[in-house]
mmCIF file of C-alpha atoms in Angstrom:
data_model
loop_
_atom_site.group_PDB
_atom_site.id
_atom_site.type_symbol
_atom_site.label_atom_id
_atom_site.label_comp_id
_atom_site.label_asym_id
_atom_site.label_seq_id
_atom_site.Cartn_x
_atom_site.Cartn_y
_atom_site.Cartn_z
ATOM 1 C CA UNK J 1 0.000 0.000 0.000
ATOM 2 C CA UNK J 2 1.019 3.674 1.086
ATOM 3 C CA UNK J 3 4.422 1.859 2.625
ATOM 4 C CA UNK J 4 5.290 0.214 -0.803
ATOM 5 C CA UNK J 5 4.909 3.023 -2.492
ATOM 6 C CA UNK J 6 6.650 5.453 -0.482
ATOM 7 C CA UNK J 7 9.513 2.787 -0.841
ATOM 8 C CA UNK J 8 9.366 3.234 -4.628
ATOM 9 C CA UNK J 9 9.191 6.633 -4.561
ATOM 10 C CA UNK J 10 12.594 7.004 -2.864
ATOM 11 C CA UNK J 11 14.026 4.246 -4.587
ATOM 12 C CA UNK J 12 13.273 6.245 -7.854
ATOM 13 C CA UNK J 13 14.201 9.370 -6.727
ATOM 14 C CA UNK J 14 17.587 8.076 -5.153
ATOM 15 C CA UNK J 15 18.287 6.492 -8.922
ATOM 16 C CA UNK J 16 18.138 9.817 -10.912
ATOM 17 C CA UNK J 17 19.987 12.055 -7.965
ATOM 18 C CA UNK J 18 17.999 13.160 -5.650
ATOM 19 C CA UNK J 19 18.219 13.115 -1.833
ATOM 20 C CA UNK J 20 15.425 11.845 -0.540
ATOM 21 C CA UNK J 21 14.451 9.849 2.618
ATOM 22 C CA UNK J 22 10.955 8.471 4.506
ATOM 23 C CA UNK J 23 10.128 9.255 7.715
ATOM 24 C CA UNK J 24 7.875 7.311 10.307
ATOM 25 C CA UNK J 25 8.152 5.645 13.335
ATOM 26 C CA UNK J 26 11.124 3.937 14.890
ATOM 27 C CA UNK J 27 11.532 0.600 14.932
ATOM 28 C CA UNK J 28 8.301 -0.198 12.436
ATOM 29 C CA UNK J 29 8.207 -2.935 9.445
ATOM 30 C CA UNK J 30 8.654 -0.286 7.285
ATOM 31 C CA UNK J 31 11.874 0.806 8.576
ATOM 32 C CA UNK J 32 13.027 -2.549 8.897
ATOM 33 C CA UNK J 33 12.014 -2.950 5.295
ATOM 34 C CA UNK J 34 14.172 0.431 4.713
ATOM 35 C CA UNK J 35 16.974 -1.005 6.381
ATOM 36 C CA UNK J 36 17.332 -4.386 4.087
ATOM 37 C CA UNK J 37 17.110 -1.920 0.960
ATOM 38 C CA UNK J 38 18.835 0.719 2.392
ATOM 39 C CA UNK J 39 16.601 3.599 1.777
ATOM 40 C CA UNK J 40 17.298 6.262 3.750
ATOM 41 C CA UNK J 41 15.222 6.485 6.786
ATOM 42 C CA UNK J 42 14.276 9.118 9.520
ATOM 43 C CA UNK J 43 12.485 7.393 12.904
ATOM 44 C CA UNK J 44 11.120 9.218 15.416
ATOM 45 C CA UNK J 45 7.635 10.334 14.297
ATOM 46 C CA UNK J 46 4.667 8.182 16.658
ATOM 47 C CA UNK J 47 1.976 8.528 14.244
ATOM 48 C CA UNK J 48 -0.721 6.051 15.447
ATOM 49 C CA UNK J 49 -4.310 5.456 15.006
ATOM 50 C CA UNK J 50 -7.488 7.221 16.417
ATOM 51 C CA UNK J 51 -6.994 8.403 19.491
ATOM 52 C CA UNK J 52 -3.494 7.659 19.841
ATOM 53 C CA UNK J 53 -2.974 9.854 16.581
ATOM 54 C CA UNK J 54 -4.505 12.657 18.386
ATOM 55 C CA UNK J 55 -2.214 12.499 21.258
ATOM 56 C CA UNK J 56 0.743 12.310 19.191
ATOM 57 C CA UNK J 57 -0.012 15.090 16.883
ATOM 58 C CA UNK J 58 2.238 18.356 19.432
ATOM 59 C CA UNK J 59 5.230 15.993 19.317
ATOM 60 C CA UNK J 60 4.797 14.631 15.166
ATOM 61 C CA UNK J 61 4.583 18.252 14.433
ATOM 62 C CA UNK J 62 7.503 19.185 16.377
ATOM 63 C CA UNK J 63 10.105 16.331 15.038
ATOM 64 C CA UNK J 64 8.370 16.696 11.815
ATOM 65 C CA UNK J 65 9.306 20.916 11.304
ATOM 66 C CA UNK J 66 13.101 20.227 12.637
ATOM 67 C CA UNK J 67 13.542 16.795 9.960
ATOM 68 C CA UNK J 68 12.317 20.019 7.318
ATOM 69 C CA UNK J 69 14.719 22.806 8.815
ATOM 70 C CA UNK J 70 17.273 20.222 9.506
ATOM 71 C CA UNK J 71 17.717 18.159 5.911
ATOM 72 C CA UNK J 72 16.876 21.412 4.608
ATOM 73 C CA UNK J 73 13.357 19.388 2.612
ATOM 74 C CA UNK J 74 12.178 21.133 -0.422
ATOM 75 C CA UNK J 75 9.305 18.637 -0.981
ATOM 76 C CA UNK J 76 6.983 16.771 1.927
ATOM 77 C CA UNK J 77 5.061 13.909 -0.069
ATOM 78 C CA UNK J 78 2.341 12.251 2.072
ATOM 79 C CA UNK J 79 -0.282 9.267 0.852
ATOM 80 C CA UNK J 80 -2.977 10.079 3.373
ATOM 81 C CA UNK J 81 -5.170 12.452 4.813
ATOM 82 C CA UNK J 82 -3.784 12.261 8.169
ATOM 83 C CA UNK J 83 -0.463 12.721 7.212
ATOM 84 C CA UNK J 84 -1.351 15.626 4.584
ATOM 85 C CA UNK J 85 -2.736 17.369 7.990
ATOM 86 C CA UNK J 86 0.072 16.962 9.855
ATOM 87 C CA UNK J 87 2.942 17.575 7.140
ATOM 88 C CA UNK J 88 0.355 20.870 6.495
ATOM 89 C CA UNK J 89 0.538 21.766 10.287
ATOM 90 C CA UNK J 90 4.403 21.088 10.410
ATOM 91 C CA UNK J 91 5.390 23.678 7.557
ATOM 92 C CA UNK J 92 2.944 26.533 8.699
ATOM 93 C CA UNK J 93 3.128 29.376 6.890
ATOM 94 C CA UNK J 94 6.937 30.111 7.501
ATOM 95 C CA UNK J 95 8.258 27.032 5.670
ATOM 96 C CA UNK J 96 8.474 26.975 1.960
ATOM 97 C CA UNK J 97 8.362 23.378 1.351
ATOM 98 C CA UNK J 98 6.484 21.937 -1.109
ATOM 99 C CA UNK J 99 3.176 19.412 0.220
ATOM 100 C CA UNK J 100 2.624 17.117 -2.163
ATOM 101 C CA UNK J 101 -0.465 14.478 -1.645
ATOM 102 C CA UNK J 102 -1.131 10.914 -3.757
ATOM 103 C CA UNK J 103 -4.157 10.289 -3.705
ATOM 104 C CA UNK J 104 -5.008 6.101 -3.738
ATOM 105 C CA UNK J 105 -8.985 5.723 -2.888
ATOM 106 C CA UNK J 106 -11.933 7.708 -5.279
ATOM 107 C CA UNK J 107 -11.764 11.391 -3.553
ATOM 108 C CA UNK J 108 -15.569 12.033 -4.903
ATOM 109 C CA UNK J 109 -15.834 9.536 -1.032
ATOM 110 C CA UNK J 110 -14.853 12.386 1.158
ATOM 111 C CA UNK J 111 -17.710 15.166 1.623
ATOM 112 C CA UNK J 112 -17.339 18.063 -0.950
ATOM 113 C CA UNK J 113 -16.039 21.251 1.978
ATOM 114 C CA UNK J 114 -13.352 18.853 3.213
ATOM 115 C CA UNK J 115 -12.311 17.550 0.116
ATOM 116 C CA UNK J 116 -12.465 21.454 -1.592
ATOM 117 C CA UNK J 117 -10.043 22.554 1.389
ATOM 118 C CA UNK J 118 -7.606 19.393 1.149
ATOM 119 C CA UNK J 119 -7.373 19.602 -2.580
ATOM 120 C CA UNK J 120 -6.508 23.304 -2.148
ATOM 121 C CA UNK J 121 -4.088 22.747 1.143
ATOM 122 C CA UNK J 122 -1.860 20.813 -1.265
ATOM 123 C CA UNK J 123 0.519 22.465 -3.644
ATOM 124 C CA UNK J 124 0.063 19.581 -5.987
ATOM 125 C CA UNK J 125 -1.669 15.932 -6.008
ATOM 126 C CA UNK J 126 -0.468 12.601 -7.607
ATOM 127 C CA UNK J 127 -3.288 10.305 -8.505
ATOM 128 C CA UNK J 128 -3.593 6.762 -9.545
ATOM 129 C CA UNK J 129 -6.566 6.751 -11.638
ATOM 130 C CA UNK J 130 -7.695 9.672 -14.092
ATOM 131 C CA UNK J 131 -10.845 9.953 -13.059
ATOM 132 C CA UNK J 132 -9.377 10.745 -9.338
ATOM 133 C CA UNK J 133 -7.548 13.183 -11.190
ATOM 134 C CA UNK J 134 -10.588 15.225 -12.462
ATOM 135 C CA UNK J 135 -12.225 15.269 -9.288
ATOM 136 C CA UNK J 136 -9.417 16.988 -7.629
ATOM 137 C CA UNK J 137 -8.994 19.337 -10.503
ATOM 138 C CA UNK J 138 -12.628 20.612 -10.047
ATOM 139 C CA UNK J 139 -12.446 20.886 -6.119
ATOM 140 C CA UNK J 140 -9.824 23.451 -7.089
ATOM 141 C CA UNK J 141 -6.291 21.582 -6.844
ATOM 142 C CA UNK J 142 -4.818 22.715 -10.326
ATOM 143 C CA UNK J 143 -1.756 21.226 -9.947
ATOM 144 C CA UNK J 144 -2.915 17.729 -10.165
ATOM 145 C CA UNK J 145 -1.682 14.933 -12.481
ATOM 146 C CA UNK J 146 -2.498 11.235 -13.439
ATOM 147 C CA UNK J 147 1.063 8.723 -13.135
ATOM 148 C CA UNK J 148 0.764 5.464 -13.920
ATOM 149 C CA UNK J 149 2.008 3.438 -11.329
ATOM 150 C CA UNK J 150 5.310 1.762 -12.217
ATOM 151 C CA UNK J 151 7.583 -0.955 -11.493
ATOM 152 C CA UNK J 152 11.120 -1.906 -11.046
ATOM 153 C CA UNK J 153 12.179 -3.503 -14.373
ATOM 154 C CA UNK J 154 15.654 -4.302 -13.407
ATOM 155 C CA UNK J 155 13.616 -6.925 -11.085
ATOM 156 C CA UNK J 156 10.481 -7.517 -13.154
ATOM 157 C CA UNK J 157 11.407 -8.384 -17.048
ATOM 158 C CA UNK J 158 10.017 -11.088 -19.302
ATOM 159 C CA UNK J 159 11.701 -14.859 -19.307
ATOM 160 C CA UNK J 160 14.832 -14.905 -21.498
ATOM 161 C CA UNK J 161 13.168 -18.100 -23.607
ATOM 162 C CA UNK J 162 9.556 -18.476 -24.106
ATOM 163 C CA UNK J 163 7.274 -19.991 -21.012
ATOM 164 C CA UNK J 164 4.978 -20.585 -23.396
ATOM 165 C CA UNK J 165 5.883 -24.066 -24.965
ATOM 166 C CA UNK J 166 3.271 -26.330 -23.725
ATOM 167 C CA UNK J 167 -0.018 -26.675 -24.781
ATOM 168 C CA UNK J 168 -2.158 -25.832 -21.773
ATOM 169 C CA UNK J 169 -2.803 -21.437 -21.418
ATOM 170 C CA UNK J 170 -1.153 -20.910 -17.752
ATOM 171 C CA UNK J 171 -3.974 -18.690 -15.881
ATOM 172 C CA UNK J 172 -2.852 -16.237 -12.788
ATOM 173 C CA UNK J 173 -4.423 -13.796 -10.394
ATOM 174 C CA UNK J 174 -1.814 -12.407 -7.918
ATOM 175 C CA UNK J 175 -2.345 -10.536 -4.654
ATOM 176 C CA UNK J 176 -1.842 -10.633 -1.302
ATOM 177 C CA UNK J 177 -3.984 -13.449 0.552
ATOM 178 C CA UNK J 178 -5.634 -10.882 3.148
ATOM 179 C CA UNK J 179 -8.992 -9.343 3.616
ATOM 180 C CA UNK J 180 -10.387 -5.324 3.170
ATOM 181 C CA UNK J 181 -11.445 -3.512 5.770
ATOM 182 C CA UNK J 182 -14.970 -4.314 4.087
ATOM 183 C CA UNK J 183 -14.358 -8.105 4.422
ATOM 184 C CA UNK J 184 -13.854 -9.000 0.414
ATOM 185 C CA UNK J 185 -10.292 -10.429 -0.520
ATOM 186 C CA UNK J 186 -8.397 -9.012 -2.840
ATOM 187 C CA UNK J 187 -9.958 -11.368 -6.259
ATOM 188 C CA UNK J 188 -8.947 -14.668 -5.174
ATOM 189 C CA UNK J 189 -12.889 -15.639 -4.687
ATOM 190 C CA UNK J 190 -13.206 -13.571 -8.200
ATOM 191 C CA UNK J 191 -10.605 -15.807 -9.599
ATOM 192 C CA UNK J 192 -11.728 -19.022 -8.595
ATOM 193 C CA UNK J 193 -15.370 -18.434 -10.180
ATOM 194 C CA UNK J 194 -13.563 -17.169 -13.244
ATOM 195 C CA UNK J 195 -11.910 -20.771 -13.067
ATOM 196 C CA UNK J 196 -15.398 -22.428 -12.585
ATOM 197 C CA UNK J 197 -16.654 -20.793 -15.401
ATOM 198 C CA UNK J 198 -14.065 -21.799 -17.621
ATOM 199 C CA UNK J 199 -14.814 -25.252 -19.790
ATOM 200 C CA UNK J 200 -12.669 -27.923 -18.215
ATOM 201 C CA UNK J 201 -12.153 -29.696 -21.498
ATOM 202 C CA UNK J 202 -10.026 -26.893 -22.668
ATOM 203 C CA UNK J 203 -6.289 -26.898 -22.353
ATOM 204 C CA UNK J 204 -5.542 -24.421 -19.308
ATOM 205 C CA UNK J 205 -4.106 -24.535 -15.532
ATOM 206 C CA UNK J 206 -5.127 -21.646 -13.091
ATOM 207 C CA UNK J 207 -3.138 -20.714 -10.024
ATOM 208 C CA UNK J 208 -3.790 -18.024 -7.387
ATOM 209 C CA UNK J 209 -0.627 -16.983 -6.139
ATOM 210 C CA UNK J 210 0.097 -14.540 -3.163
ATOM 211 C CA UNK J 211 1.115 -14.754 0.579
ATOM 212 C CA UNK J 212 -0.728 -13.985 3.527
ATOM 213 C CA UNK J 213 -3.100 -15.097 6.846
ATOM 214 C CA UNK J 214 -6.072 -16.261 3.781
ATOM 215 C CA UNK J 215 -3.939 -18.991 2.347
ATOM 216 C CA UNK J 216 -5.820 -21.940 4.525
ATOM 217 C CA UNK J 217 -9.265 -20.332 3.371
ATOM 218 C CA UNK J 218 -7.980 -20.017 -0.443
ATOM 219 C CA UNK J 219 -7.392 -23.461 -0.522
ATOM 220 C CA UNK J 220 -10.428 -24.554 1.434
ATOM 221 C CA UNK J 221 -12.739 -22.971 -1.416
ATOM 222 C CA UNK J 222 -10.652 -24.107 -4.150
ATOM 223 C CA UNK J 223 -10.623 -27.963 -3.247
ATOM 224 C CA UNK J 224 -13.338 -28.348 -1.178
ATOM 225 C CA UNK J 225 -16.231 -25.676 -2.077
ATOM 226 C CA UNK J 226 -15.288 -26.014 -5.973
ATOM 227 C CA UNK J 227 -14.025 -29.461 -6.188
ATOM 228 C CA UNK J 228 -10.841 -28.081 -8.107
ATOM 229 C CA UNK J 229 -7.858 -31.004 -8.440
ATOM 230 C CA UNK J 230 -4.294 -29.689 -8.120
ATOM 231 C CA UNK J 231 -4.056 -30.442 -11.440
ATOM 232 C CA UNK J 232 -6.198 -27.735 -12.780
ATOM 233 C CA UNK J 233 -5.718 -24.807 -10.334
ATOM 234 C CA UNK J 234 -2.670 -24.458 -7.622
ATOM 235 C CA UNK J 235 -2.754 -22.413 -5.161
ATOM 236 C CA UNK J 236 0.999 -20.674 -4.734
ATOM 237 C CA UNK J 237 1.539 -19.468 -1.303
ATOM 238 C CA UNK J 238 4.998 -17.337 -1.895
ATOM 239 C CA UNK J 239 5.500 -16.557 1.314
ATOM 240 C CA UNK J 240 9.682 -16.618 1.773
ATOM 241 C CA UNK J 241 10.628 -16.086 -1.662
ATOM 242 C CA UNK J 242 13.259 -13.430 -3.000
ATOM 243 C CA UNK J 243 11.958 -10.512 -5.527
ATOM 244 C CA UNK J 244 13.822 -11.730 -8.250
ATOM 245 C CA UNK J 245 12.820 -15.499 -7.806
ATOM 246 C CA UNK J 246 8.873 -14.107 -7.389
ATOM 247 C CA UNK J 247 9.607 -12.352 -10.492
ATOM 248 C CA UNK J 248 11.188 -15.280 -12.437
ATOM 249 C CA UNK J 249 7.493 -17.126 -11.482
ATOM 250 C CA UNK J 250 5.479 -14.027 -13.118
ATOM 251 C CA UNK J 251 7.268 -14.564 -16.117
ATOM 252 C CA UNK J 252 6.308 -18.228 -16.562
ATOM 253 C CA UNK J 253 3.061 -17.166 -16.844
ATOM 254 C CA UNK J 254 0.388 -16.872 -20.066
ATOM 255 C CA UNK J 255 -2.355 -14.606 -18.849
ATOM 256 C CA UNK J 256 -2.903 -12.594 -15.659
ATOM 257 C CA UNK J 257 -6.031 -11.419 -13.940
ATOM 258 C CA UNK J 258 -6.904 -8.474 -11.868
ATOM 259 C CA UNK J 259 -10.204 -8.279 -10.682
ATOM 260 C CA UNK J 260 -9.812 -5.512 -7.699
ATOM 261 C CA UNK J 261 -7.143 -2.478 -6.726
ATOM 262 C CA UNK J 262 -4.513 -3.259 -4.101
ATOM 263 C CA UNK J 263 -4.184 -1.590 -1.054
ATOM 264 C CA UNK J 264 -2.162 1.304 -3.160
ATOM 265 C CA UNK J 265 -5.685 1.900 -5.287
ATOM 266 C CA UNK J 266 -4.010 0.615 -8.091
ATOM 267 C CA UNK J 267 -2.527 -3.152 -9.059
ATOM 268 C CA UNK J 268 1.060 -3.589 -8.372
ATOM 269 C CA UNK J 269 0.661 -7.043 -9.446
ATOM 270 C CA UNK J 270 -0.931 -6.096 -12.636
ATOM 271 C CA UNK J 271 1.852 -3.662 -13.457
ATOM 272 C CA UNK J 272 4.357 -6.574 -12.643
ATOM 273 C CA UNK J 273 2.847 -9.194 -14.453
ATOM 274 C CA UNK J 274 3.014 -6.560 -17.957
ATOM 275 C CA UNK J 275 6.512 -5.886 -17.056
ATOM 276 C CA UNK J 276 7.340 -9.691 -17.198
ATOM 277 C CA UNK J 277 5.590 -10.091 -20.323
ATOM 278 C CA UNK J 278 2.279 -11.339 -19.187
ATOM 279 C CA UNK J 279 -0.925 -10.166 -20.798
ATOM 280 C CA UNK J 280 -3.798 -8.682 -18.349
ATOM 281 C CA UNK J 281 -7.301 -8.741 -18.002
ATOM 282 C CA UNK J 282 -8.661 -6.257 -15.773
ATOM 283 C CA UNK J 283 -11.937 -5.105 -14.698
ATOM 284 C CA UNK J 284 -12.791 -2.013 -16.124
ATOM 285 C CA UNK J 285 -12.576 0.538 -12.853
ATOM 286 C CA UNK J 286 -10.732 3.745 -11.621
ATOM 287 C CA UNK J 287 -7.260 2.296 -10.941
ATOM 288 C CA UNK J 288 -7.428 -0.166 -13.064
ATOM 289 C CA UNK J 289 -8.485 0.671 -16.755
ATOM 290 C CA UNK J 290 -5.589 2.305 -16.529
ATOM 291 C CA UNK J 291 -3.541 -0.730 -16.819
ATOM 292 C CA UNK J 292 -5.545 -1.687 -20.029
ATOM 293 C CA UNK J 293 -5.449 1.540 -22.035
ATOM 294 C CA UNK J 294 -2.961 -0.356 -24.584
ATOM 295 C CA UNK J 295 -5.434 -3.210 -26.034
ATOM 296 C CA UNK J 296 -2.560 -5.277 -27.693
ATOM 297 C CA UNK J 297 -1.122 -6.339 -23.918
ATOM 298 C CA UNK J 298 -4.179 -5.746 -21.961
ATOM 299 C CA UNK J 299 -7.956 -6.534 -22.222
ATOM 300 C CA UNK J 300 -10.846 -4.384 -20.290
ATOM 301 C CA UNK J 301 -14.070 -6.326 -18.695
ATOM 302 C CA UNK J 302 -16.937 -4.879 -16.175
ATOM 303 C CA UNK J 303 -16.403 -6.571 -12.828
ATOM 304 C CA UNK J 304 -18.323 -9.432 -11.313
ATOM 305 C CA UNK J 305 -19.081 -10.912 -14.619
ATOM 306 C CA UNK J 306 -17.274 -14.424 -14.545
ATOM 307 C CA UNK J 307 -19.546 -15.413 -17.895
ATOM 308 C CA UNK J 308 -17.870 -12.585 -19.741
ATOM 309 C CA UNK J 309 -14.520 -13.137 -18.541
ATOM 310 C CA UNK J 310 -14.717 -16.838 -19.494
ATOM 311 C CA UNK J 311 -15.873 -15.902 -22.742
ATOM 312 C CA UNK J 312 -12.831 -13.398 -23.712
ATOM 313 C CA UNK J 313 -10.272 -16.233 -22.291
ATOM 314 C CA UNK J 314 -12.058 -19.174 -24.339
ATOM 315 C CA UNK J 315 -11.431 -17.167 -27.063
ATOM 316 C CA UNK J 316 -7.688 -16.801 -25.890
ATOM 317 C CA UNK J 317 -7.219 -20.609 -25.126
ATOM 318 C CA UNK J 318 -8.217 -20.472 -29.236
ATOM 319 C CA UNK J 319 -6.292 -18.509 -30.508
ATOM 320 C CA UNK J 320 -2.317 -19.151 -29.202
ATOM 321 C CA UNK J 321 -0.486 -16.572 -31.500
ATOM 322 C CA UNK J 322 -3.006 -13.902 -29.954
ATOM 323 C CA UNK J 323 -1.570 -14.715 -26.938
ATOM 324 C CA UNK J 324 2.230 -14.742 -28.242
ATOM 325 C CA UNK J 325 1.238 -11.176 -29.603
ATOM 326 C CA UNK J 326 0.157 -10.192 -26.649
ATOM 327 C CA UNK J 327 3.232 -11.051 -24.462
ATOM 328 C CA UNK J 328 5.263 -9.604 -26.792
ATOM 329 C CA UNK J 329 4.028 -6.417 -26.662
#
């Protein structure tokens, strides 16, 4: 989510010259996770949630304004409300910094007066999905911009020789194994219908690949709700694997799906699987349609219509050079 991308963000930055660094709290995954890449990190701020937030919020401001004065910042980039607050109340009006805000979730869900007075707290906003972009552009941010989310391709890059020399269409839908706040996963149900719907007498192999605390319930609807064998979908739990080996499995894919946004309001995964020369289906929403704006890699479907989706792959498992094309570009 915000984390990963905050990672990226630095990583990037750090690769083209720029001093840049995260700051959060000390001793957290994240800068753990900093550490083992070593991305600069500041550690100090208590952040927190609810009340605990609240309480925090004298001292975050405080450490916050001297990391500014200190490193001498000329941009503060924040993912969420709370922090755009608090990076807003850290700079004042005496510090010249530059509050930048990405925006991952549909803005159009926060009331108009609080969105109008974010949007215009910001000096500019980042968003995920174009249609974010316009809502923030008419609640008076002007300096707002649509950038498609991107991917390490040192890591992520197509197999040197072809995957692709069997017979059987190799079917994926990647993401973590882990629940919303709202209680859906993150597609793997989606996924598994899409694999019911598919004829079994044609030549294809789903899998459902990701790591997490829903593995045990993945694999109790795939084998006992839907009666799948082993030999027709696998369920990948890729739980202590390196980048580049989770990377190498991408690539052996055919055909990747992406029914719902990641925690980041986007799809990593869907971004990685392009990058390792995978062709995409994704369901046509904000986030998303992105990903399929280029029709010879990607395809564009409404959601929650397995039917449909079965029809577009039949037509797939048909039609093998479509796919080649596909992966190529």
């Amino acid at each position: 989510g915000p984390a990963a991308s905050a990672m990226s963000d630095v990583k990037s930055l750090l690769s083209v010259g720029q001093t840049a660094y995260i700051a959060s709290r000390h001793a957290s995954g994240l800068m753990q996770a900093c550490e083992a890449q070593n991305i600069p990190y500041l550690s100090g701020l208590k952040l927190g949630k609810g009340a605990m937030r609240l309480l925090h919020i004298p001292h975050d401001i405080s450490l916050l304004r001297s990391i500014v004065r200190e490193y001498a910042i000329d941009v503060v980039h924040v993912h969420r409300t709370d922090d755009q607050l608090l990076a807003a109340a850290a700079l004042g009006r005496t510090i010249s910094a530059t509050l930048v805000r990405t925006w991952h979730r549909d803005p159009e869900g926060i009331p108009r007066v609080i969105r109008s007075k974010l949007a215009a707290q910001a000096n500019g906003c980042v968003c995920v999905a174009r249609d974010y972009a316009k809502v923030l552009r008419a609640s008076g941010c002007a300096e707002t911009e649509f950038i498609p989310v991107a991917v390490d391709t040192d890591t992520f890059h197509p197999a040197e020789d072809d995957p692709r020399s069997e017979v059987e269409l190799r079917i994926v839908h990647v993401g973590r194994f882990k629940r919303e706040r709202d209680g859906r996963d993150r597609g793997q149900r989606e996924a598994l219908e899409f694999f019911a719907a598919l004829p079994r007498r044609l030549p294809w192999k789903g899998y459902i690949v990701g790591r997490g605390e829903m593995a045990d319930d993945i694999r109790r609807q795939a084998y006992q709700e839907l009666k799948f064998s082993e030999s027709r979908v696998e369920v990948v739990n890729f739980e202590k694997h390196s980048p580049d080996e989770f990377a190498r499995l991408l690539a052996s894919f055919d055909i990747g799906l992406v029914f719902a946004p990641g925690s980041d309001g986007t799809s990593r995964a869907g971004a990685e699987l392009l990058a390792c020369g995978v062709g995409v289906m994704v369901a046509d929403l904000p986030g998303l349609r992105e990903l399929a704006e280029d029709s010879s890699c990607a395809l564009r479907h409404l959601p929650r219509d397995a039917s449909g989706w079965a029809r577009a792959l039949e037509k797939l498992i048909a039609d093998p050079a479509r796919v080649r094309e596909m992966k190529t570009a």
